[in-house]
Amino acid sequence: EGHPEMAGFYYDVLSTIDEPAKIVEGSSSEKLAIKRLNRNQYVCVVYKELSNKDGFVITAFITSKVNLIERRKQLWPQ
């Protein structure tokens, strides 16, 4: 079920949340975690934090246009 194009990237999504290369601010209160997948592709996970231990994923996608995401305010690392 779900989005078959992302089904094979389940563990990449989890590792992006667990060990992101960078976290940037979303347009509301969501955050975007970014991690390199291969030479020119990145996993971007959009999520909301409810507390230090709780939150949920809104969406995740693969992109080669990471520069558009990196224009946002960087939250981590600082």
N, CA, C and O atoms as a DFTB+ gen file, in Angstrom:
312 C
 N C O
     1  1       0.831      -1.191       0.000
     2  2       0.000       0.000       0.000
     3  2       0.875       1.255       0.000
     4  3       2.102       1.163      -0.052
     5  1       0.246       2.411       0.058
     6  2       0.986       3.667       0.106
     7  2       1.535       4.038      -1.251
     8  3       0.962       3.688      -2.283
     9  1       2.636       4.738      -1.247
    10  2       3.264       5.216      -2.479
    11  2       4.344       4.238      -2.898
    12  3       5.400       4.186      -2.267
    13  1       4.111       3.467      -3.941
    14  2       5.088       2.447      -4.328
    15  2       6.460       3.012      -4.670
    16  3       7.465       2.325      -4.486
    17  1       6.529       4.246      -5.163
    18  2       7.835       4.808      -5.528
    19  2       8.718       5.037      -4.297
    20  3       9.940       5.094      -4.430
    21  1       8.132       5.170      -3.114
    22  2       8.911       5.368      -1.889
    23  2       9.059       4.078      -1.087
    24  3       9.832       4.039      -0.130
    25  1       8.338       3.026      -1.457
    26  2       8.321       1.785      -0.673
    27  2       9.725       1.212      -0.459
    28  3      10.031       0.731       0.632
    29  1      10.568       1.257      -1.468
    30  2      11.929       0.738      -1.360
    31  2      12.851       1.614      -0.539
    32  3      13.992       1.231      -0.280
    33  1      12.391       2.768      -0.130
    34  2      13.221       3.726       0.597
    35  2      12.846       3.830       2.070
    36  3      13.240       4.779       2.748
    37  1      12.084       2.852       2.567
    38  2      11.610       2.864       3.950
    39  2      12.762       3.085       4.938
    40  3      12.686       3.960       5.800
    41  1      13.820       2.293       4.808
    42  2      14.946       2.406       5.745
    43  2      15.733       3.695       5.525
    44  3      16.310       4.233       6.470
    45  1      15.764       4.193       4.297
    46  2      16.417       5.487       4.040
    47  2      15.660       6.611       4.736
    48  3      16.271       7.535       5.273
    49  1      14.338       6.534       4.727
    50  2      13.517       7.538       5.406
    51  2      13.787       7.479       6.911
    52  3      13.995       8.512       7.547
    53  1      13.786       6.271       7.479
    54  2      14.050       6.129       8.915
    55  2      15.439       6.633       9.284
    56  3      15.599       7.309      10.300
    57  1      16.453       6.311       8.468
    58  2      17.809       6.747       8.800
    59  2      17.968       8.255       8.622
    60  3      18.789       8.873       9.300
    61  1      17.193       8.850       7.719
    62  2      17.235      10.309       7.539
    63  2      16.693      11.010       8.776
    64  3      17.207      12.053       9.180
    65  1      15.654      10.437       9.377
    66  2      15.103      11.012      10.606
    67  2      16.078      10.799      11.761
    68  3      16.301      11.699      12.570
    69  1      16.657       9.601      11.830
    70  2      17.537       9.228      12.934
    71  2      18.894       9.915      12.864
    72  3      19.422      10.353      13.886
    73  1      19.466      10.013      11.653
    74  2      20.804      10.589      11.474
    75  2      20.838      11.515      10.261
    76  3      21.495      11.210       9.266
    77  1      20.132      12.648      10.341
    78  2      20.120      13.565       9.195
    79  2      21.466      14.250       8.998
    80  3      22.232      14.420       9.946
    81  1      21.743      14.638       7.769
    82  2      22.926      15.458       7.511
    83  2      22.628      16.901       7.909
    84  3      23.510      17.653       8.326
    85  1      21.341      17.263       7.765
    86  2      20.930      18.639       8.007
    87  2      19.431      18.657       8.289
    88  3      18.681      17.838       7.758
    89  1      18.999      19.601       9.133
    90  2      17.576      19.831       9.362
    91  2      17.317      21.309       9.105
    92  3      18.023      22.173       9.625
    93  1      16.298      21.589       8.298
    94  2      15.935      22.971       7.997
    95  2      14.480      23.217       8.400
    96  3      13.702      22.284       8.599
    97  1      14.144      24.487       8.512
    98  2      12.816      24.910       8.936
    99  2      11.823      24.782       7.791
   100  3      12.134      25.115       6.647
   101  1      10.633      24.300       8.104
   102  2       9.560      24.252       7.115
   103  2       8.839      25.584       7.060
   104  3       9.257      26.545       7.705
   105  1       7.757      25.651       6.294
   106  2       7.029      26.911       6.159
   107  2       6.060      27.138       7.314
   108  3       5.683      28.278       7.584
   109  1       5.651      26.065       8.004
   110  2       4.842      26.204       9.225
   111  2       5.713      25.745      10.381
   112  3       6.829      26.240      10.538
   113  1       5.239      24.824      11.184
   114  2       6.062      24.352      12.304
   115  2       6.737      23.024      11.987
   116  3       7.326      22.400      12.870
   117  1       6.656      22.589      10.734
   118  2       7.293      21.323      10.377
   119  2       8.788      21.530      10.139
   120  3       9.267      22.652       9.973
   121  1       9.502      20.411      10.128
   122  2      10.943      20.433       9.875
   123  2      11.235      19.523       8.692
   124  3      10.473      18.602       8.399
   125  1      12.345      19.792       8.018
   126  2      12.764      18.975       6.882
   127  2      14.139      18.397       7.183
   128  3      15.114      19.132       7.342
   129  1      14.208      17.073       7.261
   130  2      15.479      16.386       7.474
   131  2      16.010      15.966       6.106
   132  3      15.254      15.467       5.272
   133  1      17.304      16.167       5.875
   134  2      17.920      15.883       4.576
   135  2      19.110      14.964       4.773
   136  3      19.887      15.123       5.713
   137  1      19.242      13.996       3.871
   138  2      20.400      13.099       3.899
   139  2      20.702      12.651       2.476
   140  3      19.792      12.370       1.697
   141  1      21.989      12.586       2.145
   142  2      22.403      12.150       0.811
   143  2      22.081      10.672       0.619
   144  3      22.369       9.845       1.484
   145  1      21.483      10.353      -0.518
   146  2      21.154       8.969      -0.862
   147  2      22.250       8.381      -1.746
   148  3      22.725       7.269      -1.514
   149  1      22.639       9.141      -2.754
   150  2      23.742       8.742      -3.628
   151  2      24.372      10.009      -4.192
   152  3      24.157      11.089      -3.642
   153  1      25.135       9.911      -5.259
   154  2      25.924      11.044      -5.762
   155  2      25.101      12.318      -5.953
   156  3      25.542      13.400      -5.566
   157  1      23.914      12.202      -6.543
   158  2      23.160      13.434      -6.828
   159  2      21.710      13.361      -6.371
   160  3      20.876      14.125      -6.857
   161  1      21.393      12.456      -5.447
   162  2      20.039      12.384      -4.928
   163  2      20.052      12.426      -3.409
   164  3      20.954      11.903      -2.755
   165  1      19.026      13.064      -2.876
   166  2      18.883      13.232      -1.440
   167  2      17.498      12.777      -1.014
   168  3      16.533      12.886      -1.770
   169  1      17.412      12.264       0.209
   170  2      16.119      11.956       0.817
   171  2      15.744      13.179       1.645
   172  3      16.560      13.696       2.409
   173  1      14.504      13.637       1.488
   174  2      13.986      14.737       2.301
   175  2      12.746      14.228       3.017
   176  3      11.797      13.768       2.382
   177  1      12.759      14.313       4.342
   178  2      11.629      13.873       5.154
   179  2      11.034      15.098       5.841
   180  3      11.719      15.795       6.590
   181  1       9.759      15.349       5.580
   182  2       9.045      16.459       6.201
   183  2       8.303      15.872       7.405
   184  3       7.514      14.938       7.267
   185  1       8.569      16.432       8.580
   186  2       7.966      15.862       9.791
   187  2       7.626      16.959      10.788
   188  3       8.071      18.100      10.660
   189  1       6.839      16.594      11.771
   190  2       6.464      17.509      12.840
   191  2       6.865      16.874      14.163
   192  3       6.586      15.701      14.408
   193  1       7.514      17.648      15.004
   194  2       7.919      17.186      16.322
   195  2       6.877      17.618      17.328
   196  3       6.540      18.799      17.408
   197  1       6.360      16.664      18.104
   198  2       5.414      16.991      19.169
   199  2       6.148      17.177      20.490
   200  3       5.724      17.954      21.346
   201  1       7.263      16.448      20.645
   202  2       8.127      16.575      21.817
   203  2       9.493      16.028      21.403
   204  3       9.694      15.689      20.236
   205  1      10.431      15.939      22.345
   206  2      11.753      15.378      22.034
   207  2      11.677      13.914      21.639
   208  3      12.553      13.414      20.934
   209  1      10.641      13.225      22.086
   210  2      10.525      11.783      21.857
   211  2       9.380      11.408      20.924
   212  3       9.241      10.237      20.568
   213  1       8.559      12.374      20.519
   214  2       7.364      12.038      19.749
   215  2       7.180      12.993      18.581
   216  3       7.482      14.183      18.670
   217  1       6.679      12.443      17.490
   218  2       6.404      13.241      16.306
   219  2       5.854      12.350      15.217
   220  3       5.591      11.170      15.447
   221  1       5.679      12.910      14.025
   222  2       5.160      12.105      12.920
   223  2       5.666      12.638      11.582
   224  3       5.955      13.825      11.428
   225  1       5.762      11.728      10.631
   226  2       6.196      12.072       9.280
   227  2       4.993      12.552       8.477
   228  3       3.943      11.910       8.478
   229  1       5.149      13.672       7.800
   230  2       4.105      14.202       6.931
   231  2       4.268      13.616       5.535
   232  3       3.313      13.109       4.947
   233  1       5.481      13.690       5.017
   234  2       5.777      13.116       3.703
   235  2       7.281      12.937       3.567
   236  3       8.055      13.460       4.369
   237  1       7.681      12.202       2.556
   238  2       9.104      12.025       2.256
   239  2       9.244      11.934       0.749
   240  3       8.352      11.438       0.061
   241  1      10.375      12.419       0.235
   242  2      10.596      12.364      -1.202
   243  2      12.081      12.345      -1.509
   244  3      12.917      12.682      -0.670
   245  1      12.386      11.942      -2.738
   246  2      13.758      11.933      -3.249
   247  2      13.898      13.145      -4.160
   248  3      13.021      13.423      -4.978
   249  1      15.008      13.864      -4.012
   250  2      15.225      15.037      -4.864
   251  2      16.698      15.157      -5.250
   252  3      17.586      14.714      -4.522
   253  1      16.931      15.759      -6.397
   254  2      18.296      16.126      -6.775
   255  2      18.477      17.638      -6.601
   256  3      19.584      18.155      -6.750
   257  1      17.389      18.339      -6.287
   258  2      17.420      19.805      -6.154
   259  2      17.509      20.204      -4.687
   260  3      16.705      20.996      -4.194
   261  1      18.493      19.648      -4.003
   262  2      18.640      19.904      -2.572
   263  2      18.951      21.378      -2.300
   264  3      18.658      21.878      -1.214
   265  1      19.535      22.070      -3.264
   266  2      19.861      23.494      -3.070
   267  2      18.598      24.328      -2.809
   268  3      18.664      25.332      -2.100
   269  1      17.462      23.928      -3.369
   270  2      16.219      24.659      -3.120
   271  2      15.758      24.485      -1.671
   272  3      15.198      25.406      -1.077
   273  1      15.992      23.321      -1.119
   274  2      15.618      23.047       0.270
   275  2      16.607      23.718       1.224
   276  3      16.218      24.243       2.267
   277  1      17.885      23.695       0.853
   278  2      18.923      24.245       1.731
   279  2      18.869      25.770       1.838
   280  3      19.581      26.350       2.657
   281  1      18.045      26.424       1.033
   282  2      17.881      27.879       1.155
   283  2      17.138      28.247       2.430
   284  3      17.228      29.378       2.907
   285  1      16.407      27.288       2.974
   286  2      15.628      27.535       4.191
   287  2      16.559      27.695       5.392
   288  3      17.737      27.341       5.330
   289  1      16.016      28.232       6.484
   290  2      16.811      28.434       7.704
   291  2      17.249      27.084       8.265
   292  3      16.429      26.197       8.502
   293  1      18.555      26.949       8.472
   294  2      19.108      25.702       9.004
   295  2      18.920      25.662      10.514
   296  3      19.282      26.600      11.224
   297  1      18.338      24.543      10.999
   298  2      18.115      24.361      12.434
   299  2      19.185      23.488      13.068
   300  3      19.543      23.670      14.232
   301  1      19.697      22.526      12.281
   302  2      20.717      21.603      12.790
   303  2      21.580      21.140      11.646
   304  3      21.029      20.911      10.569
   305  1      22.891      20.979      11.776
   306  2      23.659      21.458      12.928
   307  2      23.769      22.973      12.904
   308  3      23.611      23.607      11.861
   309  1      24.040      23.538      14.068
   310  2      24.132      25.005      14.149
   311  2      25.562      25.450      14.216
   312  3      25.833      26.649      14.289
